[in-house]
Amino acid sequence: MKRKKKKYMMFSLAILLFSASLFLLSCNKNQDNKPTVSEKKPLSYKEIPIEYESFRKVIGWMSNEEVLIHSGEVNNDTLSLFNIFTGETEPIYEAGSIILTAIISENQQQIVIQVASENGGELRVIDRSGAVVQTLPLETKGFVNVNWNPADQHHIFISYYQSDSNMVVGDWNTETNEIVSIPSASLTPLWYSANLYLYVDNKEDFSLETGELYMGDIRTNETLRLKSQVSSFFIHDDTFITFTPSDFAEDELLLSYQYPFMVDQSFMSIPKVTMNNRLVFPYLSQAARNTPVYGVFAKEAAQLELETGEFEFGELDFENKTIKPIIDLPDNAPISMAHNGKYSLYGWRFESIIDIEQQKIYSLISMPN
């Protein structure tokens, strides 16, 4: 009986050791097959399947994978969704006229477009399916500046020159379809919150070397001067950066960083760029709150009417007062970060994508030979 029990125990022990060996072998095999960072496949971007002659521009991001495309034929422009990874294209709106302006709302659920035709122009708000939500006749056939309130999607700033000396700046309430004139010395006021907005008064200084920062309130229609010596600014959520010509070096532009708003954190200088004696401010973009701020920066001070200059895409590092370079760029053109922070639209028509991890530029449209 004892011999039989001992034999059973030896058999059980052998089974246990064999099972343990299989488990360890399986773990090692899984670890061997687990992809490493170096084995990660780079993202593959598709080209927009539209003839170059019909391509107008990429409007912006509708999600982390989709962009809004503006294309068209003679007096008939179209908006389409395009997936940058699958290449799938979905037309969502045919304007039946020329689209002059298109801006995507902060929540990426609506688009405001400016259309122009022989019968006059108007603003239209459409949703992602192309359904028209609201329309507003315009008194101008020129381009209208549009700034969508990020906190309240029913309020949109619209501004334009009614004449050479008469500037119209209004708050369009898309629920009531009413426009309320707001005080602003700038054609491009920007929303800060649901009720507050910011603008710079450059005092008719063509060079933009001088300026004062103001805050307005749509509830009271009152404005308050916040700061002098501000030529322009960048704002996204709580990130606020002002641009001011440096008092210490003629060829530098001073950037002051506030986070949250009106709480000074740091400052740094970058090479100064001008065009016909007028300041050219860097294009900045931020994916989301508390994420890096990226921009297009000159490597050296440049006068663009005399030289093309050398530019790079980089990350602002206010802690070390420097720019972290990522990739050289062929031109000083706008950027727009995707919300996931992995890549950015780039170009005068957003016709390219900058992949930050790969440090490469990919074209979204096939260029003619």
Short mmCIF file of N, CA and C in Angstrom, two decimals, residues 327-330 346 352-355 358-363:
data_model
loop_
_atom_site.label_atom_id
_atom_site.label_comp_id
_atom_site.label_asym_id
_atom_site.label_seq_id
_atom_site.Cartn_x
_atom_site.Cartn_y
_atom_site.Cartn_z
N ILE A 327 11.53 68.72 -36.97
CA ILE A 327 11.79 68.50 -38.38
C ILE A 327 11.87 69.83 -39.10
N ASP A 328 12.76 69.90 -40.11
CA ASP A 328 12.87 71.10 -40.94
C ASP A 328 11.66 71.17 -41.88
N LEU A 329 11.23 72.40 -42.17
CA LEU A 329 10.06 72.61 -43.01
C LEU A 329 10.43 73.39 -44.27
N PRO A 330 9.72 73.14 -45.37
CA PRO A 330 10.02 73.87 -46.61
C PRO A 330 9.47 75.28 -46.64
N TYR A 346 -0.35 70.47 -41.95
CA TYR A 346 0.66 71.50 -42.25
C TYR A 346 0.49 71.95 -43.69
N SER A 352 -0.52 68.68 -46.17
CA SER A 352 0.47 67.72 -45.70
C SER A 352 0.21 67.37 -44.24
N ILE A 353 0.83 66.28 -43.80
CA ILE A 353 0.77 65.86 -42.39
C ILE A 353 2.19 65.71 -41.87
N ILE A 354 2.43 66.26 -40.68
CA ILE A 354 3.71 66.08 -39.98
C ILE A 354 3.50 64.98 -38.95
N ASP A 355 4.24 63.89 -39.09
CA ASP A 355 4.22 62.80 -38.11
C ASP A 355 5.31 63.07 -37.09
N GLN A 358 7.67 59.89 -36.20
CA GLN A 358 8.55 59.53 -37.31
C GLN A 358 9.43 60.70 -37.76
N GLN A 359 9.02 61.93 -37.39
CA GLN A 359 9.73 63.14 -37.80
C GLN A 359 9.81 63.21 -39.33
N LYS A 360 8.63 63.02 -39.95
CA LYS A 360 8.53 63.06 -41.40
C LYS A 360 7.30 63.84 -41.83
N ILE A 361 7.31 64.31 -43.09
CA ILE A 361 6.18 65.00 -43.67
C ILE A 361 5.60 64.13 -44.78
N TYR A 362 4.29 63.97 -44.77
CA TYR A 362 3.60 63.17 -45.79
C TYR A 362 2.59 64.07 -46.51
N SER A 363 2.55 63.95 -47.84
CA SER A 363 1.61 64.73 -48.63
C SER A 363 0.27 64.02 -48.70
#
